[in-house]
XYZ file of C-alpha atoms in Angstrom:
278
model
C 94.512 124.472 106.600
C 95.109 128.216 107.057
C 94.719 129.892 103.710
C 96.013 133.312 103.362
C 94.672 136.628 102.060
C 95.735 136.925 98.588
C 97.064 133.657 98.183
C 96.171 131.688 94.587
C 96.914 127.883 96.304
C 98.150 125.624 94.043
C 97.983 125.151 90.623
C 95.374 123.198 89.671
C 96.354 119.092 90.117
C 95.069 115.522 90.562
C 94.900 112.781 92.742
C 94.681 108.885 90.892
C 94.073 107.382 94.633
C 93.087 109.939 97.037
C 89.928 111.140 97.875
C 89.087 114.706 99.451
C 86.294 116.217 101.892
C 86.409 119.796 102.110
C 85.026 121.670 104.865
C 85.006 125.540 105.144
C 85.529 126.834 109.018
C 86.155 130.384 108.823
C 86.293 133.403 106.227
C 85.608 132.652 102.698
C 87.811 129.734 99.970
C 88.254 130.199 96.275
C 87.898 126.572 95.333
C 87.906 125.325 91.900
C 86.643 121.842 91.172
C 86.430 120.325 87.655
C 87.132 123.718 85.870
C 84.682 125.634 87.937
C 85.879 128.186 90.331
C 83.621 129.582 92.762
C 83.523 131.305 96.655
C 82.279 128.870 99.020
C 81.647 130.390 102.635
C 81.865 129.260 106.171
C 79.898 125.798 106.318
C 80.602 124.582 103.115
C 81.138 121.239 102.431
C 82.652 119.982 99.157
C 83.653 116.452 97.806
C 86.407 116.154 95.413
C 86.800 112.078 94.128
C 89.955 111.120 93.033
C 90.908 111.597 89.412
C 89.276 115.385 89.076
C 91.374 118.476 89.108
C 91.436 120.782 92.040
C 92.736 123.559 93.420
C 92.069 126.368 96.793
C 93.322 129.447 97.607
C 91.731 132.948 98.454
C 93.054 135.518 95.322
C 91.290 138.304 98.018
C 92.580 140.362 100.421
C 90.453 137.774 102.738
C 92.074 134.674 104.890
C 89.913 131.590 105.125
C 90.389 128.148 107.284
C 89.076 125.257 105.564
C 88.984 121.238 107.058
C 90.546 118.737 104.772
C 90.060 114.685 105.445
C 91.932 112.620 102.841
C 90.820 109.114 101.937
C 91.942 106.472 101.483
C 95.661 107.802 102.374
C 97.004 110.814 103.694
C 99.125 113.341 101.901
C 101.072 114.648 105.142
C 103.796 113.486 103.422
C 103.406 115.772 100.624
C 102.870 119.079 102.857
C 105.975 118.199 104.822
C 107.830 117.966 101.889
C 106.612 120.890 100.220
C 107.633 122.660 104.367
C 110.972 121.223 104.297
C 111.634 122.308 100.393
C 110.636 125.678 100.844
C 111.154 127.217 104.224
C 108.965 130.548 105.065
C 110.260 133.366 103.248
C 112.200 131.394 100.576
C 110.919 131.824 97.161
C 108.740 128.970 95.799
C 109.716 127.082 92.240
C 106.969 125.606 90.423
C 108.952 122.829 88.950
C 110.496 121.796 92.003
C 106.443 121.605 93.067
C 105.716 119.441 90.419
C 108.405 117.039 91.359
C 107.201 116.981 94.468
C 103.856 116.854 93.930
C 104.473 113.431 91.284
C 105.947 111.983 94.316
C 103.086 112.076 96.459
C 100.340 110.782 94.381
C 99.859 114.014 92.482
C 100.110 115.570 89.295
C 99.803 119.304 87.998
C 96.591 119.371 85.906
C 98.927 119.873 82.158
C 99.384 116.395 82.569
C 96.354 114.655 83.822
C 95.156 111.562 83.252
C 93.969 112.589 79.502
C 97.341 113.749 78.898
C 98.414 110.311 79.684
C 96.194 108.706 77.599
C 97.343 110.788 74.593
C 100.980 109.419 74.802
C 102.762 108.103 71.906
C 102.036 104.146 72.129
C 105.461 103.493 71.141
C 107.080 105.947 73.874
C 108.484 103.569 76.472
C 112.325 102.301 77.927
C 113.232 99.328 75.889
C 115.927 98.131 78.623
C 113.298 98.214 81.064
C 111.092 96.337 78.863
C 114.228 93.562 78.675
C 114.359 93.586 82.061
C 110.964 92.506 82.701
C 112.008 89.280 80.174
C 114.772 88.546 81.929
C 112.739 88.565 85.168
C 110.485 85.989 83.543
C 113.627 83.652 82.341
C 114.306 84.224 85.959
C 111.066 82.579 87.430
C 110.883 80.442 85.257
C 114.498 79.024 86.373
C 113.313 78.540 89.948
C 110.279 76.552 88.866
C 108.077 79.242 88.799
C 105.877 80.600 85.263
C 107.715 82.427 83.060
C 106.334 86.005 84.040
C 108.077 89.016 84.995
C 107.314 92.623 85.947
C 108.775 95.821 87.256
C 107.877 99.619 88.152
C 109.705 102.538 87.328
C 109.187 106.590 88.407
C 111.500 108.912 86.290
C 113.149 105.841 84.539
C 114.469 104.633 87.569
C 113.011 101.352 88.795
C 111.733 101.509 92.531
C 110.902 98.007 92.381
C 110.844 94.316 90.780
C 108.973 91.194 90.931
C 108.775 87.648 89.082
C 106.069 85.036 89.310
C 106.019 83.237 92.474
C 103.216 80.683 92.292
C 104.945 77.461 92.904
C 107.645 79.184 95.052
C 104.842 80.880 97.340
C 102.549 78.481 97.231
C 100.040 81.198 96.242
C 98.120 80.863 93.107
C 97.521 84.825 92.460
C 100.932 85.510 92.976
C 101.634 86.353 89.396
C 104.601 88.840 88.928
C 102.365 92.067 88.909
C 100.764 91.341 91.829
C 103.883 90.138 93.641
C 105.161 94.116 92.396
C 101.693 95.647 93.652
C 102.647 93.653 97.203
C 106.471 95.065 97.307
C 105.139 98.499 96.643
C 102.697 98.774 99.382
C 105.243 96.991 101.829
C 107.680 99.368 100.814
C 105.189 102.301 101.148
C 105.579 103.222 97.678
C 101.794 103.190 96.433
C 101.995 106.965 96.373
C 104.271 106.997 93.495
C 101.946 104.351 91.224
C 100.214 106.920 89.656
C 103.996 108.680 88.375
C 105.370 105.703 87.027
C 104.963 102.976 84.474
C 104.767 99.063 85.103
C 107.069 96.932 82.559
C 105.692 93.634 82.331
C 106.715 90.478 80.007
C 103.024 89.738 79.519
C 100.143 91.468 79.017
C 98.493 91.123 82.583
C 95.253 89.190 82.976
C 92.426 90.778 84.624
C 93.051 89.799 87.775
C 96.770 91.405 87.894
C 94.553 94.894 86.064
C 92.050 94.749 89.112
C 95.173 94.730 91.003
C 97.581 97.547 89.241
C 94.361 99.553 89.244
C 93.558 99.618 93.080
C 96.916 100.210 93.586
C 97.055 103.717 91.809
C 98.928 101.912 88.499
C 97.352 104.096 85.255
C 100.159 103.241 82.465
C 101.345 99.972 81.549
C 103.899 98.512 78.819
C 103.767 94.828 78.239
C 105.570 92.409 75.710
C 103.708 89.110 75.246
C 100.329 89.576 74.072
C 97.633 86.979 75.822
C 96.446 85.862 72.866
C 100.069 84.747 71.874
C 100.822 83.586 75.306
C 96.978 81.468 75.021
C 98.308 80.249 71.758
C 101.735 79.107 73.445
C 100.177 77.176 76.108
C 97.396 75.030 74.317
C 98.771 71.938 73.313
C 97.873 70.973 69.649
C 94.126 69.727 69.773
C 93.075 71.232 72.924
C 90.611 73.918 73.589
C 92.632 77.130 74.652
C 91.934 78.022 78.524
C 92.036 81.546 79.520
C 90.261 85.566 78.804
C 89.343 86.588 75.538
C 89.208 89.996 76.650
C 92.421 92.578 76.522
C 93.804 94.580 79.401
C 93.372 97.572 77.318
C 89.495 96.404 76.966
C 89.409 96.584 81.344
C 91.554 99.672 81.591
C 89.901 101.523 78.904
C 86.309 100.860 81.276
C 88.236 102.166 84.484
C 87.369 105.415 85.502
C 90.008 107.011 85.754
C 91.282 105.072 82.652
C 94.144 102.955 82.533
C 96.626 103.279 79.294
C 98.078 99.851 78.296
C 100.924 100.252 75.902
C 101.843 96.713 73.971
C 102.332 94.172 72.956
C 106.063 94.789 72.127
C 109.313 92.739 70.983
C 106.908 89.321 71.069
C 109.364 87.004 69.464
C 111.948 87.839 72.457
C 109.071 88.335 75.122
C 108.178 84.331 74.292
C 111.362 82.917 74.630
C 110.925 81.963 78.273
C 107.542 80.284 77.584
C 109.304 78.019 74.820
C 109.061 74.524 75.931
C 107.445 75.348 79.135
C 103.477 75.086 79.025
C 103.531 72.240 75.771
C 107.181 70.211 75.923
Protein backbone atom coordinates (compact mmCIF):
# COMPACT_ATOMS: atom_id res chain seq x y z
CA UNK A 1 0.00 0.00 0.00
CA UNK A 2 1.16 3.51 -0.95
CA UNK A 3 0.27 5.85 1.86
CA UNK A 4 0.35 9.46 1.16
CA UNK A 5 1.89 12.53 2.80
CA UNK A 6 -0.68 14.00 4.93
CA UNK A 7 -3.10 11.42 4.66
CA UNK A 8 -5.08 10.31 8.19
CA UNK A 9 -6.11 6.51 6.60
CA UNK A 10 -9.09 5.33 7.82
CA UNK A 11 -10.98 5.76 10.68
CA UNK A 12 -10.22 3.51 13.12
CA UNK A 13 -12.23 -0.16 12.43
CA UNK A 14 -12.32 -3.93 13.05
CA UNK A 15 -12.02 -7.09 11.57
CA UNK A 16 -14.28 -10.28 13.42
CA UNK A 17 -12.36 -12.82 10.88
CA UNK A 18 -9.38 -11.34 9.39
CA UNK A 19 -6.09 -11.27 10.53
CA UNK A 20 -3.30 -8.59 9.55
CA UNK A 21 0.69 -8.56 9.17
CA UNK A 22 2.03 -5.27 8.71
CA UNK A 23 5.25 -4.61 7.21
CA UNK A 24 6.83 -1.10 6.77
CA UNK A 25 8.99 -0.79 3.27
CA UNK A 26 9.71 2.73 2.84
CA UNK A 27 9.31 6.25 4.66
CA UNK A 28 7.66 6.31 7.94
CA UNK A 29 3.45 4.89 8.98
CA UNK A 30 1.30 6.42 11.65
CA UNK A 31 -0.27 3.20 12.84
CA UNK A 32 -2.57 2.95 15.66
CA UNK A 33 -3.28 -0.42 17.20
CA UNK A 34 -5.57 -0.95 20.24
CA UNK A 35 -5.82 2.85 21.04
CA UNK A 36 -2.14 3.45 20.73
CA UNK A 37 -0.83 5.50 17.95
CA UNK A 38 2.70 5.56 17.26
CA UNK A 39 5.50 6.11 14.10
CA UNK A 40 6.83 2.90 13.09
CA UNK A 41 9.81 3.19 10.48
CA UNK A 42 11.13 1.27 7.59
CA UNK A 43 11.43 -2.50 8.86
CA UNK A 44 8.73 -2.60 11.07
CA UNK A 45 6.73 -5.38 11.51
CA UNK A 46 3.36 -5.29 13.30
CA UNK A 47 0.58 -7.95 14.00
CA UNK A 48 -2.90 -6.88 14.29
CA UNK A 49 -5.39 -10.22 15.33
CA UNK A 50 -8.72 -10.00 14.39
CA UNK A 51 -11.22 -8.35 16.69
CA UNK A 52 -8.77 -5.17 17.70
CA UNK A 53 -9.22 -1.76 16.24
CA UNK A 54 -6.84 -0.38 13.71
CA UNK A 55 -6.07 2.17 11.67
CA UNK A 56 -2.72 3.72 9.19
CA UNK A 57 -2.11 6.69 7.61
CA UNK A 58 0.83 9.30 7.67
CA UNK A 59 -0.91 12.86 9.23
CA UNK A 60 2.89 14.27 7.95
CA UNK A 61 3.96 15.89 5.14
CA UNK A 62 5.88 12.32 4.71
CA UNK A 63 4.67 9.29 2.20
CA UNK A 64 5.31 5.80 3.49
CA UNK A 65 4.84 2.16 1.69
CA UNK A 66 3.86 -0.41 4.02
CA UNK A 67 3.26 -4.56 3.12
CA UNK A 68 -0.07 -5.88 4.17
CA UNK A 69 -0.82 -9.94 4.17
CA UNK A 70 -4.40 -10.69 5.27
CA UNK A 71 -5.32 -13.99 6.86
CA UNK A 72 -7.39 -16.03 6.72
CA UNK A 73 -9.25 -14.07 3.71
CA UNK A 74 -8.45 -11.27 1.67
CA UNK A 75 -10.10 -7.89 1.69
CA UNK A 76 -9.36 -7.03 -2.15
CA UNK A 77 -12.78 -6.94 -2.32
CA UNK A 78 -13.15 -4.18 0.01
CA UNK A 79 -10.33 -1.84 -1.66
CA UNK A 80 -11.96 -2.37 -5.03
CA UNK A 81 -15.03 -1.33 -3.77
CA UNK A 82 -13.93 1.51 -1.89
CA UNK A 83 -11.83 2.32 -5.92
CA UNK A 84 -14.93 1.88 -7.77
CA UNK A 85 -17.13 4.09 -5.10
CA UNK A 86 -14.90 6.84 -5.07
CA UNK A 87 -12.91 7.51 -8.18
CA UNK A 88 -9.58 9.81 -7.75
CA UNK A 89 -10.51 13.25 -7.24
CA UNK A 90 -14.14 12.63 -6.14
CA UNK A 91 -14.85 13.59 -2.67
CA UNK A 92 -14.97 10.74 -0.11
CA UNK A 93 -18.31 10.18 2.28
CA UNK A 94 -17.74 8.57 5.46
CA UNK A 95 -21.06 6.90 5.62
CA UNK A 96 -20.97 5.53 2.32
CA UNK A 97 -17.39 4.02 3.90
CA UNK A 98 -19.05 2.52 6.58
CA UNK A 99 -21.47 0.74 4.37
CA UNK A 100 -18.90 -0.45 2.60
CA UNK A 101 -16.70 -1.29 5.04
CA UNK A 102 -19.84 -3.61 7.00
CA UNK A 103 -19.86 -5.37 3.78
CA UNK A 104 -16.50 -6.60 3.76
CA UNK A 105 -16.01 -7.97 7.14
CA UNK A 106 -15.48 -4.59 8.75
CA UNK A 107 -16.82 -2.24 11.06
CA UNK A 108 -15.91 1.49 12.05
CA UNK A 109 -14.57 1.27 15.64
CA UNK A 110 -18.18 3.34 17.22
CA UNK A 111 -19.58 0.12 16.83
CA UNK A 112 -17.24 -2.62 17.73
CA UNK A 113 -17.77 -5.65 19.09
CA UNK A 114 -18.51 -4.02 22.74
CA UNK A 115 -20.97 -1.90 21.14
CA UNK A 116 -22.62 -5.02 20.08
CA UNK A 117 -22.64 -6.54 23.17
CA UNK A 118 -24.37 -3.51 24.77
CA UNK A 119 -27.52 -3.89 22.52
CA UNK A 120 -30.91 -3.89 23.85
CA UNK A 121 -31.69 -7.81 24.35
CA UNK A 122 -35.06 -7.26 23.14
CA UNK A 123 -33.92 -5.28 19.83
CA UNK A 124 -34.46 -7.81 17.06
CA UNK A 125 -37.06 -8.37 13.68
CA UNK A 126 -39.94 -10.36 14.96
CA UNK A 127 -40.95 -11.49 11.23
CA UNK A 128 -37.61 -12.75 10.84
CA UNK A 129 -37.81 -14.48 14.03
CA UNK A 130 -41.30 -16.19 12.48
CA UNK A 131 -39.57 -17.03 9.69
CA UNK A 132 -37.05 -19.09 11.27
CA UNK A 133 -40.38 -21.14 12.86
CA UNK A 134 -41.80 -21.57 9.85
CA UNK A 135 -38.51 -22.94 8.47
CA UNK A 136 -38.61 -25.49 11.27
CA UNK A 137 -42.50 -26.52 10.50
CA UNK A 138 -40.86 -26.77 7.17
CA UNK A 139 -38.21 -29.53 8.02
CA UNK A 140 -40.03 -30.99 10.00
CA UNK A 141 -42.69 -31.66 7.04
CA UNK A 142 -40.05 -33.36 4.91
CA UNK A 143 -39.05 -35.71 7.71
CA UNK A 144 -36.43 -33.77 8.91
CA UNK A 145 -36.16 -32.14 12.97
CA UNK A 146 -38.07 -29.39 13.53
CA UNK A 147 -35.19 -26.68 13.35
CA UNK A 148 -34.90 -23.68 11.36
CA UNK A 149 -32.49 -20.79 10.84
CA UNK A 150 -31.72 -17.78 8.72
CA UNK A 151 -29.17 -14.73 8.31
CA UNK A 152 -29.93 -11.32 7.70
CA UNK A 153 -27.47 -7.98 6.90
CA UNK A 154 -29.52 -4.66 7.08
CA UNK A 155 -32.84 -6.62 7.68
CA UNK A 156 -32.65 -8.20 4.55
CA UNK A 157 -32.09 -11.95 4.63
CA UNK A 158 -29.05 -13.12 2.39
CA UNK A 159 -29.78 -16.55 3.22
CA UNK A 160 -31.95 -19.57 4.76
CA UNK A 161 -31.59 -23.00 5.94
CA UNK A 162 -33.73 -25.85 7.76
CA UNK A 163 -32.51 -29.04 9.35
CA UNK A 164 -31.43 -31.56 6.95
CA UNK A 165 -30.33 -34.62 8.92
CA UNK A 166 -32.49 -37.32 7.60
CA UNK A 167 -32.76 -35.58 4.16
CA UNK A 168 -28.78 -35.34 3.90
CA UNK A 169 -27.97 -38.14 5.50
CA UNK A 170 -25.61 -36.01 7.62
CA UNK A 171 -25.96 -35.99 11.30
CA UNK A 172 -24.40 -32.30 11.93
CA UNK A 173 -26.46 -30.91 9.44
CA UNK A 174 -28.61 -29.00 11.84
CA UNK A 175 -30.21 -25.79 10.30
CA UNK A 176 -27.34 -23.37 11.45
CA UNK A 177 -24.82 -25.24 10.11
CA UNK A 178 -26.65 -26.02 6.87
CA UNK A 179 -26.84 -21.66 6.87
CA UNK A 180 -22.97 -21.48 7.83
CA UNK A 181 -22.51 -24.02 4.54
CA UNK A 182 -24.84 -21.74 2.10
CA UNK A 183 -22.93 -18.72 3.21
CA UNK A 184 -19.50 -19.83 2.46
CA UNK A 185 -20.77 -21.47 -0.91
CA UNK A 186 -22.30 -18.35 -1.69
CA UNK A 187 -19.16 -16.37 -0.65
CA UNK A 188 -20.98 -14.49 1.84
CA UNK A 189 -18.79 -15.18 5.09
CA UNK A 190 -17.59 -11.61 4.79
CA UNK A 191 -20.85 -10.22 5.74
CA UNK A 192 -21.28 -12.69 9.10
CA UNK A 193 -19.87 -10.34 11.23
CA UNK A 194 -22.78 -7.38 9.90
CA UNK A 195 -25.64 -9.43 10.34
CA UNK A 196 -27.70 -11.39 12.79
CA UNK A 197 -28.65 -15.25 12.64
CA UNK A 198 -32.55 -15.95 13.43
CA UNK A 199 -32.83 -19.31 14.64
CA UNK A 200 -36.01 -21.36 16.08
CA UNK A 201 -33.74 -22.88 18.71
CA UNK A 202 -31.19 -21.90 20.73
CA UNK A 203 -28.14 -23.59 18.88
CA UNK A 204 -26.18 -26.33 20.61
CA UNK A 205 -22.56 -26.03 20.88
CA UNK A 206 -21.70 -27.61 18.05
CA UNK A 207 -23.88 -25.18 15.64
CA UNK A 208 -21.90 -22.03 18.21
CA UNK A 209 -18.41 -23.62 17.27
CA UNK A 210 -19.77 -23.33 13.90
CA UNK A 211 -21.52 -19.62 13.70
CA UNK A 212 -18.34 -18.60 15.50
CA UNK A 213 -15.64 -19.76 12.90
CA UNK A 214 -17.70 -18.47 10.46
CA UNK A 215 -17.48 -14.70 11.59
CA UNK A 216 -21.34 -15.02 13.23
CA UNK A 217 -21.09 -12.54 16.63
CA UNK A 218 -25.04 -11.87 17.25
CA UNK A 219 -27.63 -14.35 17.47
CA UNK A 220 -31.57 -14.32 18.22
CA UNK A 221 -33.13 -17.63 18.99
CA UNK A 222 -36.74 -18.73 20.08
CA UNK A 223 -36.79 -22.16 21.77
CA UNK A 224 -34.68 -22.30 24.69
CA UNK A 225 -32.64 -25.87 25.06
CA UNK A 226 -33.74 -26.44 28.20
CA UNK A 227 -37.43 -26.27 26.90
CA UNK A 228 -36.58 -28.06 23.77
CA UNK A 229 -34.59 -30.95 26.42
CA UNK A 230 -37.80 -30.87 28.31
CA UNK A 231 -39.92 -31.49 24.99
CA UNK A 232 -38.01 -34.39 23.90
CA UNK A 233 -37.64 -36.63 27.13
CA UNK A 234 -40.36 -38.88 27.30
CA UNK A 235 -42.00 -39.04 30.83
CA UNK A 236 -39.55 -41.21 33.04
CA UNK A 237 -36.50 -40.92 31.05
CA UNK A 238 -33.29 -39.24 31.82
CA UNK A 239 -33.08 -36.01 29.57
CA UNK A 240 -30.14 -36.39 26.83
CA UNK A 241 -28.39 -33.35 25.76
CA UNK A 242 -25.96 -29.89 27.15
CA UNK A 243 -26.64 -28.32 30.25
CA UNK A 244 -24.69 -25.49 29.23
CA UNK A 245 -26.26 -22.22 27.26
CA UNK A 246 -25.03 -20.76 24.01
CA UNK A 247 -24.72 -17.54 25.76
CA UNK A 248 -22.40 -19.54 28.42
CA UNK A 249 -19.91 -20.55 24.95
CA UNK A 250 -20.28 -17.19 23.29
CA UNK A 251 -19.79 -15.20 26.31
CA UNK A 252 -16.03 -17.37 26.60
CA UNK A 253 -15.29 -16.51 22.80
CA UNK A 254 -12.89 -13.98 22.30
CA UNK A 255 -14.18 -11.88 20.43
CA UNK A 256 -17.52 -12.53 22.28
CA UNK A 257 -20.54 -13.72 20.79
CA UNK A 258 -24.04 -11.92 21.89
CA UNK A 259 -26.94 -14.46 22.03
CA UNK A 260 -30.24 -12.71 22.22
CA UNK A 261 -33.27 -15.25 23.44
CA UNK A 262 -35.12 -17.21 24.11
CA UNK A 263 -38.17 -15.45 22.52
CA UNK A 264 -42.01 -16.20 21.62
CA UNK A 265 -41.39 -20.03 23.19
CA UNK A 266 -44.96 -21.11 23.15
CA UNK A 267 -45.01 -20.46 19.17
CA UNK A 268 -41.21 -21.45 18.72
CA UNK A 269 -42.44 -25.18 20.16
CA UNK A 270 -45.20 -25.75 18.07
CA UNK A 271 -43.26 -27.72 15.48
CA UNK A 272 -41.67 -29.98 18.14
CA UNK A 273 -45.33 -30.89 19.44
CA UNK A 274 -45.82 -34.49 18.91
CA UNK A 275 -42.57 -34.99 17.26
CA UNK A 276 -39.71 -36.24 19.73
CA UNK A 277 -42.54 -38.01 22.47
CA UNK A 278 -45.98 -38.98 20.30
Amino acid sequence: MHLEAGWDGPPAHVHERVDHLWYVLAGEALLTIDGRRDRYAQGSCLFVPAGTPHAFGTGDDSAAAMLQVDTPQSLDGYFRELVETFPPGLPVDPARVADIMRRHDTRPRDVSRSAVARLDPMEHNDALLTRSFELAAEARAAGDHPFGALFEVDGHVVAEARNRIYSDHDMTAHAETALVLILEREHLLDQAGGGTLYASCEPCPMCVGAMFWAGVRRVVFGLSSALLMELATPPGNTPVGFTITAAEIGGAAIPPMHFDGPHREDEAAIPHHGFWVP
